[in-house]
Tab-separated table of C-alpha atoms in Angstrom:
chain	number	residue	atom	x	y	z
A	1	MET	CA	0.000	0.000	0.000
A	2	ASP	CA	1.374	3.415	-1.009
A	3	PRO	CA	1.653	5.451	2.230
A	4	HIS	CA	1.163	8.693	0.257
A	5	ALA	CA	-1.820	7.605	-1.836
A	6	GLY	CA	-4.223	8.238	1.019
A	7	ARG	CA	-3.437	11.954	0.785
A	8	THR	CA	-5.358	12.116	-2.508
A	9	ARG	CA	-8.410	14.344	-2.190
A	10	PHE	CA	-11.772	12.606	-2.456
A	11	GLU	CA	-12.793	14.737	-5.445
A	12	LEU	CA	-9.849	13.484	-7.514
A	13	TYR	CA	-10.669	9.878	-6.699
A	14	ALA	CA	-14.329	10.494	-7.513
A	15	ARG	CA	-13.256	11.614	-10.996
A	16	LYS	CA	-11.248	8.411	-11.414
A	17	TRP	CA	-14.266	6.359	-10.332
A	18	ALA	CA	-16.596	8.186	-12.727
A	19	ALA	CA	-14.202	7.769	-15.648
A	20	GLY	CA	-14.213	3.992	-15.250
A	21	ARG	CA	-17.982	3.562	-15.267
A	22	ASN	CA	-19.937	1.946	-18.071
A	23	ASP	CA	-23.481	3.092	-17.322
A	24	GLU	CA	-26.336	4.555	-19.347
A	25	ALA	CA	-26.139	8.278	-20.063
A	26	MET	CA	-29.156	9.036	-17.874
A	27	THR	CA	-27.676	7.133	-14.930
A	28	LYS	CA	-24.361	8.946	-15.304
A	29	ALA	CA	-26.079	12.328	-15.460
A	30	ARG	CA	-28.223	11.606	-12.398
A	31	ASP	CA	-25.258	10.372	-10.338
A	32	ALA	CA	-23.094	13.289	-11.443
A	33	SER	CA	-25.741	15.707	-10.206
A	34	VAL	CA	-25.993	14.021	-6.796
A	35	MET	CA	-22.208	13.863	-6.526
A	36	ARG	CA	-21.799	17.521	-7.437
A	37	HIS	CA	-24.538	18.931	-5.202
A	38	ARG	CA	-24.653	16.526	-2.254
A	39	VAL	CA	-21.393	14.612	-1.868
A	40	LEU	CA	-18.502	16.813	-3.016
A	41	PRO	CA	-19.461	19.905	-0.959
A	42	THR	CA	-18.677	17.863	2.177
A	43	TRP	CA	-15.990	15.425	1.037
A	44	GLY	CA	-14.398	16.930	-2.057
A	45	GLU	CA	-11.370	18.483	-0.371
A	46	VAL	CA	-10.922	15.779	2.266
A	47	PRO	CA	-8.001	13.336	1.802
A	48	ILE	CA	-9.216	9.770	1.360
A	49	ARG	CA	-7.388	8.506	4.464
A	50	ARG	CA	-8.999	11.219	6.636
A	51	ILE	CA	-12.517	9.877	6.053
A	52	ASP	CA	-13.597	7.644	8.929
A	53	HIS	CA	-16.737	5.719	9.791
A	54	SER	CA	-18.000	8.081	12.487
A	55	ALA	CA	-17.701	11.079	10.159
A	56	VAL	CA	-19.660	9.289	7.454
A	57	GLN	CA	-22.349	8.290	9.961
A	58	GLN	CA	-22.648	11.885	11.182
A	59	TRP	CA	-22.926	13.128	7.576
A	60	VAL	CA	-25.679	10.632	6.772
A	61	SER	CA	-27.593	11.605	9.909
A	62	GLU	CA	-27.344	15.295	9.054
A	63	LEU	CA	-28.567	14.662	5.513
A	64	GLY	CA	-31.500	12.714	6.899
A	65	ALA	CA	-32.649	15.776	8.817
A	66	HIS	CA	-33.630	17.621	5.632
A	67	LEU	CA	-33.592	15.142	2.744
A	68	ALA	CA	-35.834	12.218	1.852
A	69	PRO	CA	-34.497	8.791	2.881
A	70	ALA	CA	-34.188	7.731	-0.769
A	71	THR	CA	-31.990	10.764	-1.507
A	72	VAL	CA	-29.805	10.098	1.532
A	73	ARG	CA	-29.324	6.516	0.376
A	74	GLU	CA	-28.226	7.709	-3.065
A	75	CYS	CA	-25.688	10.075	-1.508
A	76	HIS	CA	-24.286	7.274	0.643
A	77	ARG	CA	-24.210	4.883	-2.324
A	78	LEU	CA	-21.978	7.223	-4.323
A	79	LEU	CA	-19.647	7.967	-1.412
A	80	ARG	CA	-19.331	4.270	-0.665
A	81	ALA	CA	-18.671	3.398	-4.316
A	82	VAL	CA	-15.758	5.830	-4.590
A	83	LEU	CA	-14.280	4.607	-1.320
A	84	ALA	CA	-14.717	0.994	-2.457
A	85	LEU	CA	-12.514	1.768	-5.458
A	86	ALA	CA	-9.908	3.178	-3.087
A	87	VAL	CA	-10.026	-0.079	-1.126
A	88	ARG	CA	-9.574	-2.159	-4.285
A	89	ASP	CA	-6.652	0.048	-5.296
A	90	ARG	CA	-5.184	-0.490	-1.802
A	91	VAL	CA	-5.205	3.210	-1.061
A	92	ILE	CA	-7.099	2.530	2.175
A	93	GLY	CA	-7.476	-0.703	4.096
A	94	GLU	CA	-11.259	-0.730	4.562
A	95	ASN	CA	-14.327	1.184	3.467
A	96	PRO	CA	-15.436	3.666	6.166
A	97	ALA	CA	-18.891	3.888	4.569
A	98	ASP	CA	-19.604	0.207	5.286
A	99	GLY	CA	-22.014	-0.525	8.102
A	100	VAL	CA	-23.465	2.989	8.229
A	101	ARG	CA	-27.034	3.145	9.536
A	102	LEU	CA	-29.249	4.541	6.807
A	103	PRO	CA	-32.713	6.058	7.180
A	104	LYS	CA	-35.545	3.724	6.326
A	105	ARG	CA	-37.500	4.522	3.227
A	106	ARG	CA	-40.874	6.001	4.064
A	107	ARG	CA	-43.872	5.162	1.973
A	108	THR	CA	-45.640	8.364	0.953
A	109	ASP	CA	-48.920	9.164	-0.766
A	110	ALA	CA	-46.918	9.668	-3.960
A	111	ASP	CA	-45.544	6.124	-3.938
A	112	GLU	CA	-48.734	4.455	-5.094
A	113	GLN	CA	-50.953	6.948	-6.870
A	114	VAL	CA	-53.656	5.325	-8.944
A	115	ILE	CA	-56.275	7.071	-11.023
A	116	THR	CA	-59.522	5.232	-11.609
A	117	ARG	CA	-60.474	4.296	-15.146
A	118	GLU	CA	-63.521	6.529	-14.815
A	119	ALA	CA	-61.452	9.571	-13.801
A	120	PHE	CA	-58.840	8.805	-16.452
A	121	ALA	CA	-61.373	8.598	-19.276
A	122	GLY	CA	-63.913	11.132	-18.029
A	123	ASN	CA	-61.790	13.775	-16.316
A	124	LEU	CA	-58.155	13.666	-17.383
A	125	LEU	CA	-58.136	12.694	-21.062
A	126	PRO	CA	-60.653	15.371	-22.138
A	127	GLU	CA	-58.417	18.050	-20.580
A	128	ILE	CA	-55.244	16.938	-22.370
A	129	PRO	CA	-54.605	19.092	-25.481
A	130	GLU	CA	-55.531	17.166	-28.630
A	131	ARG	CA	-51.942	16.991	-29.871
A	132	TYR	CA	-50.888	15.026	-26.763
A	133	ARG	CA	-54.073	13.088	-25.990
A	134	ALA	CA	-52.936	9.919	-27.760
A	135	LEU	CA	-49.670	10.009	-25.769
A	136	VAL	CA	-51.502	10.064	-22.447
A	137	GLY	CA	-54.024	7.518	-23.695
A	138	LEU	CA	-51.234	5.164	-24.765
A	139	ALA	CA	-49.501	5.418	-21.380
A	140	GLY	CA	-52.723	4.662	-19.536
A	141	GLY	CA	-53.854	1.972	-21.949
A	142	SER	CA	-50.592	0.065	-22.387
A	143	GLY	CA	-48.378	0.877	-19.385
A	144	LEU	CA	-45.498	2.173	-21.531
A	145	ARG	CA	-42.883	4.260	-19.765
A	146	TRP	CA	-42.262	7.880	-20.779
A	147	GLY	CA	-39.081	7.041	-22.673
A	148	GLU	CA	-40.804	4.152	-24.463
A	149	CYS	CA	-43.582	6.508	-25.578
A	150	VAL	CA	-41.195	9.250	-26.723
A	151	GLY	CA	-39.020	6.810	-28.666
A	152	LEU	CA	-41.971	5.107	-30.344
A	153	ALA	CA	-42.052	5.200	-34.164
A	154	TRP	CA	-45.006	4.426	-36.398
A	155	ASP	CA	-43.368	1.296	-37.796
A	156	ALA	CA	-43.645	-0.263	-34.318
A	157	ILE	CA	-47.428	0.133	-34.233
A	158	ASP	CA	-49.872	-2.209	-35.939
A	159	LEU	CA	-53.278	-0.584	-35.662
A	160	GLU	CA	-54.981	-3.422	-37.518
A	161	ARG	CA	-53.766	-5.994	-34.999
A	162	ALA	CA	-53.959	-3.476	-32.148
A	163	THR	CA	-50.382	-4.111	-31.025
A	164	VAL	CA	-47.346	-1.988	-30.228
A	165	ARG	CA	-43.775	-3.315	-30.214
A	166	VAL	CA	-41.569	-1.694	-27.584
A	167	GLY	CA	-37.935	-1.282	-28.554
A	168	ARG	CA	-36.589	2.205	-29.282
A	169	VAL	CA	-36.413	4.449	-26.208
A	170	GLY	CA	-35.977	8.196	-25.756
A	171	ILE	CA	-33.395	9.345	-23.199
A	172	GLU	CA	-33.332	12.915	-21.840
A	173	VAL	CA	-30.133	14.221	-20.287
A	174	ALA	CA	-29.608	17.888	-19.407
A	175	GLY	CA	-32.501	18.969	-21.604
A	176	HIS	CA	-31.276	17.048	-24.661
A	177	VAL	CA	-33.182	14.034	-25.987
A	178	THR	CA	-31.425	11.166	-27.738
A	179	PHE	CA	-32.618	7.705	-28.729
A	180	LYS	CA	-31.297	4.219	-28.133
A	181	PRO	CA	-32.507	1.121	-30.016
A	182	TYR	CA	-33.173	-0.987	-26.925
A	183	PRO	CA	-35.291	-0.624	-23.765
A	184	LYS	CA	-34.368	-0.548	-20.085
A	185	THR	CA	-34.048	-4.342	-19.744
A	186	ARG	CA	-34.182	-7.406	-21.980
A	187	ALA	CA	-37.768	-7.996	-20.878
A	188	GLY	CA	-38.544	-4.433	-21.912
A	189	ARG	CA	-38.433	-5.484	-25.565
A	190	ARG	CA	-41.993	-6.722	-25.822
A	191	ALA	CA	-45.290	-6.610	-27.707
A	192	VAL	CA	-48.205	-4.983	-25.897
A	193	PRO	CA	-51.865	-5.284	-26.920
A	194	LEU	CA	-53.689	-1.995	-27.441
A	195	PRO	CA	-57.238	-1.487	-26.187
A	196	PRO	CA	-59.782	-0.069	-28.682
A	197	PHE	CA	-59.784	3.436	-27.213
A	198	VAL	CA	-56.003	3.728	-27.696
A	199	VAL	CA	-56.272	2.536	-31.310
A	200	LYS	CA	-58.922	5.188	-31.884
A	201	LEU	CA	-56.747	7.912	-30.351
A	202	LEU	CA	-53.705	6.842	-32.389
A	203	ARG	CA	-55.684	6.890	-35.649
A	204	ALA	CA	-56.830	10.436	-34.909
A	205	HIS	CA	-53.299	11.436	-33.891
A	206	ARG	CA	-51.819	10.145	-37.161
A	207	GLN	CA	-54.172	12.420	-39.081
A	208	LEU	CA	-53.408	15.421	-36.883
A	209	VAL	CA	-49.646	15.312	-36.215
A	210	PRO	CA	-46.932	14.672	-38.833
A	211	PRO	CA	-44.349	12.033	-37.832
A	212	GLY	CA	-40.936	13.071	-36.555
A	213	PRO	CA	-37.669	12.850	-38.542
A	214	ALA	CA	-37.320	9.107	-37.847
A	215	GLY	CA	-41.040	8.403	-37.880
A	216	GLU	CA	-41.594	9.318	-34.240
A	217	VAL	CA	-45.233	9.176	-33.220
A	218	PHE	CA	-45.052	11.929	-30.612
A	219	THR	CA	-43.270	15.241	-31.155
A	220	ASN	CA	-43.449	18.771	-29.817
A	221	GLU	CA	-45.096	21.599	-31.748
A	222	ALA	CA	-41.859	22.262	-33.628
A	223	GLY	CA	-41.671	18.629	-34.739
A	224	GLY	CA	-38.782	17.809	-32.410
A	225	PRO	CA	-38.524	15.276	-29.569
A	226	LEU	CA	-40.667	15.744	-26.500
A	227	ARG	CA	-38.918	16.820	-23.295
A	228	ARG	CA	-40.360	15.425	-20.115
A	229	THR	CA	-39.755	18.532	-18.007
A	230	VAL	CA	-41.434	20.814	-20.566
A	231	PHE	CA	-44.373	18.435	-21.004
A	232	ARG	CA	-44.864	18.227	-17.251
A	233	ALA	CA	-44.879	21.999	-16.736
A	234	TRP	CA	-46.897	23.104	-19.767
A	235	ILE	CA	-49.181	20.169	-20.593
A	236	TRP	CA	-49.477	17.636	-17.786
A	237	ARG	CA	-49.912	19.677	-14.606
A	238	PRO	CA	-52.223	22.312	-16.135
A	239	ALA	CA	-54.417	19.448	-17.364
A	240	LEU	CA	-54.525	17.984	-13.840
A	241	VAL	CA	-55.752	21.314	-12.497
A	242	ARG	CA	-58.436	21.640	-15.184
A	243	ALA	CA	-59.522	18.051	-14.499
A	244	GLY	CA	-59.927	18.749	-10.783
A	245	LEU	CA	-57.088	16.354	-9.902
A	246	LEU	CA	-54.676	18.964	-8.522
A	247	GLY	CA	-55.717	21.757	-6.198
A	248	LYS	CA	-59.011	23.562	-6.627
A	249	VAL	CA	-60.125	26.692	-8.480
A	250	VAL	CA	-63.618	28.136	-7.953
A	251	GLN	CA	-65.292	31.426	-8.797
A	252	VAL	CA	-66.341	33.256	-5.616
A	253	GLY	CA	-67.433	36.570	-7.081
A	254	PRO	CA	-67.435	38.796	-10.162
A	255	ARG	CA	-63.903	38.545	-11.561
A	256	VAL	CA	-62.700	36.760	-8.419
A	257	TRP	CA	-61.336	33.209	-8.582
A	258	ARG	CA	-60.144	31.416	-5.480
A	259	ALA	CA	-57.279	28.941	-5.839
A	260	THR	CA	-56.530	26.345	-3.168
A	261	TRP	CA	-53.593	23.947	-2.976
A	262	ARG	CA	-51.194	22.186	-0.598
A	263	ASP	CA	-47.630	23.420	-0.130
A	264	ARG	CA	-44.494	21.371	0.489
A	265	ASP	CA	-45.311	20.990	4.196
A	266	GLY	CA	-48.885	19.899	3.544
A	267	ASN	CA	-50.387	23.234	4.566
A	268	GLU	CA	-53.393	24.583	2.696
A	269	VAL	CA	-52.743	27.763	0.719
A	270	ILE	CA	-55.563	30.000	-0.524
A	271	GLU	CA	-55.138	32.919	-2.930
A	272	GLU	CA	-57.544	34.915	-5.083
A	273	PHE	CA	-57.022	36.011	-8.694
A	274	PRO	CA	-58.834	38.198	-11.248
A	275	ASN	CA	-59.414	35.351	-13.721
A	276	ARG	CA	-59.521	31.566	-13.878
A	277	ARG	CA	-56.552	31.179	-16.232
A	278	VAL	CA	-54.150	32.905	-13.845
A	279	ALA	CA	-55.567	31.001	-10.865
A	280	ARG	CA	-55.076	27.648	-12.585
A	281	ALA	CA	-51.550	28.571	-13.640
A	282	ARG	CA	-50.705	29.417	-10.041
A	283	VAL	CA	-51.976	26.062	-8.755
A	284	SER	CA	-50.163	24.196	-11.521
A	285	ARG	CA	-46.877	25.859	-10.611
A	286	MET	CA	-47.110	25.874	-6.817
A	287	ALA	CA	-49.100	22.817	-5.725
A	288	GLN	CA	-47.111	19.915	-4.359
A	289	GLY	CA	-47.745	16.296	-5.301
A	290	GLY	CA	-50.338	15.360	-7.851
A	291	LEU	CA	-50.564	12.455	-10.261
A	292	ARG	CA	-47.342	11.823	-12.207
A	293	PHE	CA	-47.139	10.637	-15.798
A	294	HIS	CA	-45.470	7.447	-14.543
A	295	ASP	CA	-48.508	6.825	-12.338
A	296	LEU	CA	-50.427	5.966	-15.503
A	297	ARG	CA	-48.175	2.917	-15.822
A	298	HIS	CA	-48.836	2.045	-12.194
A	299	SER	CA	-52.570	2.531	-12.701
A	300	TYR	CA	-52.570	0.324	-15.808
A	301	ALA	CA	-50.984	-2.572	-13.946
A	302	THR	CA	-53.316	-2.078	-10.996
A	303	TRP	CA	-56.361	-2.234	-13.268
A	304	LEU	CA	-55.120	-5.455	-14.853
A	305	VAL	CA	-54.374	-7.189	-11.561
A	306	SER	CA	-57.679	-6.031	-10.064
A	307	ASP	CA	-59.523	-7.508	-13.053
A	308	GLY	CA	-57.908	-10.881	-12.499
A	309	VAL	CA	-55.434	-10.863	-15.390
A	310	PRO	CA	-52.834	-13.585	-14.587
A	311	ILE	CA	-49.812	-12.058	-12.891
A	312	ASN	CA	-47.377	-13.594	-15.389
A	313	ASP	CA	-49.260	-11.853	-18.225
A	314	VAL	CA	-49.154	-8.560	-16.333
A	315	ALA	CA	-45.396	-8.969	-15.833
A	316	ARG	CA	-44.932	-9.638	-19.554
A	317	VAL	CA	-46.792	-6.571	-20.822
A	318	MET	CA	-45.141	-4.405	-18.150
A	319	GLY	CA	-41.673	-5.532	-19.221
A	320	HIS	CA	-40.664	-6.829	-15.780
A	321	GLU	CA	-37.740	-9.249	-15.877
A	322	GLN	CA	-38.931	-11.089	-12.790
A	323	ILE	CA	-42.493	-11.870	-11.813
A	324	SER	CA	-41.538	-11.089	-8.199
A	325	THR	CA	-41.238	-7.422	-9.217
A	326	THR	CA	-44.860	-7.408	-10.327
A	327	LEU	CA	-45.996	-9.237	-7.203
A	328	ASP	CA	-44.117	-6.878	-4.880
A	329	ARG	CA	-45.486	-3.730	-6.495
A	330	TYR	CA	-49.082	-4.722	-7.071
A	331	THR	CA	-50.003	-6.989	-4.162
A	332	HIS	CA	-52.367	-4.252	-2.951
A	333	ALA	CA	-54.273	-4.454	-6.234
A	334	PHE	CA	-54.553	-8.219	-5.947
A	335	GLU	CA	-56.445	-7.770	-2.684
A	336	ALA	CA	-59.264	-6.164	-4.682
A	337	GLY	CA	-59.645	-9.466	-6.537
A	338	ALA	CA	-59.501	-11.661	-3.467
A	339	GLU	CA	-63.234	-12.329	-3.649
A	340	LYS	CA	-62.761	-13.818	-7.120
A	341	VAL	CA	-60.253	-16.270	-5.650
A	342	ARG	CA	-62.645	-17.228	-2.878
A	343	ALA	CA	-65.522	-17.555	-5.340
A	344	SER	CA	-63.551	-20.060	-7.412
A	345	PHE	CA	-63.767	-22.480	-4.447
A	346	ALA	CA	-67.377	-21.694	-3.529
A	347	ASP	CA	-68.641	-25.079	-4.748
A	348	PHE	CA	-65.646	-27.130	-3.646
A	349	PRO	CA	-66.985	-30.720	-3.177
A	350	LEU	CA	-66.099	-31.474	0.421
A	351	THR	CA	-66.847	-35.169	1.120
A	352	PHE	CA	-66.714	-35.030	4.913
A	353	GLU	CA	-67.950	-32.808	7.715
A	354	ALA	CA	-65.285	-30.336	8.867
A	355	ASP	CA	-64.956	-29.592	12.556
A	356	GLU	CA	-65.588	-25.853	13.000
A	357	ASP	CA	-64.965	-25.869	16.741
A	358	GLU	CA	-61.971	-23.521	17.100
A	359	SER	CA	-61.377	-24.705	20.663
A	360	ALA	CA	-60.210	-28.035	19.250
A	361	ASP	CA	-57.057	-26.364	17.920
């Protein structure tokens, strides 16, 4: 072991670690942001050998006081990964980030948001601008991820057979969208059946919106690739407000509109505006929470499981590599179909009298 190697500042070793990675562009960009804003401000100038377990534990505890547990875990993961490289390079003898107590992940209301089919069809879809209605309909009617929708080209859609083939995926990094010819996992390359309402929306969309440069189905108004952040701010959240799914806007007097929403701390905020458009824009921008585009995928799977679709079929159309992933995420939906399971044994031909006296146990 080089006795001087431990003097290397953490930031320099973090660069070495990053240079040796072979991850997707989106993963690299996400980790670089966490490293830059959360990890390096504390550890960047510290020599590797000066980092000890107690200091790491204190840092994690301090982060937990103002950051979500999932964010704290990401910060620790990156610190630990850089230090693990230093251990493998024999710069330090052991990893001081090992064995650190991490905050438990808390389940929040945003973890499992599901919109009902009635609210999806009757409230949300009508409020989505016509140019983007087929996009939202496809996500809710097939469970495709955002990137799978953005990367979709017309040659992957068979409207006659009502099927979409998932393959090409859009990736957004630092406001720039690129495409890769394969999905998130091997199971992600799949064929998904399209319900009639999605076929209808796609037919109308094909007549309304010209395809993108490579035959993309969904583009922005300039014909370029859709950016998730722009779509969320200008299309998605305003539609939620109009649909009554985010905050509340009511007229309380001549030229007086009252807007109500919840802030970051869960407190109710009430403000009044001279017209409905400005009131809705305020709620869209300031309200916390609300249905996410990805929740359409979650809702789709929940609907399928609740309707008794076999779990292996749900896993296949969702693109899950392991059926356990589907079971873990949608067990709550299966409970809604528990009566169907019981009903299947309603006429079970018992050939003897069962003893129902619980005291016999």
